Amino acid sequence: MKAISYKRHRVPPDVIRHAVWLYFRFALSLRDVEDLLAERGIEVGYEAIRIWTQSSGRSLPGTCGA
């Protein structure tokens, strides 16, 4: 499996992995994930989360892929 590159992201890789995991694991909406991250003091938009899930979501271990 090809390694995921986190270049050109302003958010740490752990935050990206956590957001993608939340989205796929609990079937949350993008705005729900945005709200959960905001409660932890991480300000990212739902559009950024959408891009993360499309680009790296299916290749992360533990996410359900079709």
PDB file of C-alpha atoms in Angstrom:
ATOM      1  CA  MET A   1       0.000   0.000   0.000  1.00  0.00           C
ATOM      2  CA  LYS A   2       1.291   3.442  -0.902  1.00  0.00           C
ATOM      3  CA  ALA A   3       2.112   5.763   2.003  1.00  0.00           C
ATOM      4  CA  ILE A   4      -0.138   8.791   2.457  1.00  0.00           C
ATOM      5  CA  SER A   5       1.569  12.149   1.966  1.00  0.00           C
ATOM      6  CA  TYR A   6       0.573  14.994   4.269  1.00  0.00           C
ATOM      7  CA  LYS A   7       2.556  17.677   2.425  1.00  0.00           C
ATOM      8  CA  ARG A   8       0.847  21.031   1.867  1.00  0.00           C
ATOM      9  CA  HIS A   9      -1.522  20.568   4.832  1.00  0.00           C
ATOM     10  CA  ARG A  10      -1.631  23.197   7.556  1.00  0.00           C
ATOM     11  CA  VAL A  11      -3.105  20.709  10.015  1.00  0.00           C
ATOM     12  CA  PRO A  12      -1.015  18.006  11.711  1.00  0.00           C
ATOM     13  CA  PRO A  13      -1.358  14.481  10.265  1.00  0.00           C
ATOM     14  CA  ASP A  14      -2.844  13.159  13.528  1.00  0.00           C
ATOM     15  CA  VAL A  15      -5.765  15.579  13.228  1.00  0.00           C
ATOM     16  CA  ILE A  16      -6.384  14.547   9.618  1.00  0.00           C
ATOM     17  CA  ARG A  17      -6.330  10.854  10.515  1.00  0.00           C
ATOM     18  CA  HIS A  18      -8.677  11.441  13.461  1.00  0.00           C
ATOM     19  CA  ALA A  19     -11.161  13.438  11.363  1.00  0.00           C
ATOM     20  CA  VAL A  20     -11.219  10.802   8.624  1.00  0.00           C
ATOM     21  CA  TRP A  21     -11.577   8.043  11.209  1.00  0.00           C
ATOM     22  CA  LEU A  22     -14.521   9.823  12.858  1.00  0.00           C
ATOM     23  CA  TYR A  23     -16.228  10.328   9.506  1.00  0.00           C
ATOM     24  CA  PHE A  24     -16.009   6.695   8.425  1.00  0.00           C
ATOM     25  CA  ARG A  25     -16.229   4.931  11.791  1.00  0.00           C
ATOM     26  CA  PHE A  26     -19.358   6.636  13.084  1.00  0.00           C
ATOM     27  CA  ALA A  27     -21.000   7.616   9.754  1.00  0.00           C
ATOM     28  CA  LEU A  28     -21.071  11.274  10.756  1.00  0.00           C
ATOM     29  CA  SER A  29     -21.747  14.167   8.445  1.00  0.00           C
ATOM     30  CA  LEU A  30     -18.886  16.471   7.505  1.00  0.00           C
ATOM     31  CA  ARG A  31     -20.387  19.218   9.629  1.00  0.00           C
ATOM     32  CA  ASP A  32     -20.670  16.874  12.615  1.00  0.00           C
ATOM     33  CA  VAL A  33     -16.961  16.083  12.336  1.00  0.00           C
ATOM     34  CA  GLU A  34     -16.252  19.812  12.027  1.00  0.00           C
ATOM     35  CA  ASP A  35     -18.222  20.440  15.241  1.00  0.00           C
ATOM     36  CA  LEU A  36     -16.454  17.649  17.141  1.00  0.00           C
ATOM     37  CA  LEU A  37     -13.054  19.025  16.165  1.00  0.00           C
ATOM     38  CA  ALA A  38     -14.154  22.559  17.094  1.00  0.00           C
ATOM     39  CA  GLU A  39     -15.072  21.333  20.572  1.00  0.00           C
ATOM     40  CA  ARG A  40     -11.455  20.240  20.915  1.00  0.00           C
ATOM     41  CA  GLY A  41     -10.181  23.621  19.740  1.00  0.00           C
ATOM     42  CA  ILE A  42      -9.305  22.574  16.184  1.00  0.00           C
ATOM     43  CA  GLU A  43     -10.743  24.972  13.641  1.00  0.00           C
ATOM     44  CA  VAL A  44     -11.122  23.335  10.228  1.00  0.00           C
ATOM     45  CA  GLY A  45     -13.896  23.639   7.709  1.00  0.00           C
ATOM     46  CA  TYR A  46     -16.116  20.840   6.506  1.00  0.00           C
ATOM     47  CA  GLU A  47     -14.737  21.325   3.003  1.00  0.00           C
ATOM     48  CA  ALA A  48     -11.227  20.447   4.209  1.00  0.00           C
ATOM     49  CA  ILE A  49     -12.600  17.317   5.866  1.00  0.00           C
ATOM     50  CA  ARG A  50     -14.354  16.379   2.614  1.00  0.00           C
ATOM     51  CA  ILE A  51     -11.077  16.676   0.700  1.00  0.00           C
ATOM     52  CA  TRP A  52      -9.247  14.588   3.326  1.00  0.00           C
ATOM     53  CA  THR A  53     -11.837  11.835   3.203  1.00  0.00           C
ATOM     54  CA  GLN A  54     -11.788  11.707  -0.590  1.00  0.00           C
ATOM     55  CA  SER A  55      -8.021  11.745  -0.937  1.00  0.00           C
ATOM     56  CA  SER A  56      -6.889   9.524   1.918  1.00  0.00           C
ATOM     57  CA  GLY A  57      -9.930   7.977   3.532  1.00  0.00           C
ATOM     58  CA  ARG A  58     -10.209   4.739   1.604  1.00  0.00           C
ATOM     59  CA  SER A  59      -6.499   3.992   1.904  1.00  0.00           C
ATOM     60  CA  LEU A  60      -6.339   4.306   5.694  1.00  0.00           C
ATOM     61  CA  PRO A  61      -6.377   1.013   7.573  1.00  0.00           C
ATOM     62  CA  GLY A  62      -9.582   0.428   9.499  1.00  0.00           C
ATOM     63  CA  THR A  63     -11.859   2.460   7.282  1.00  0.00           C
ATOM     64  CA  CYS A  64     -14.654   0.636   5.572  1.00  0.00           C
ATOM     65  CA  GLY A  65     -14.023   0.584   1.845  1.00  0.00           C
ATOM     66  CA  ALA A  66     -16.363  -0.412  -0.873  1.00  0.00           C
TER      67      ALA A  66
END
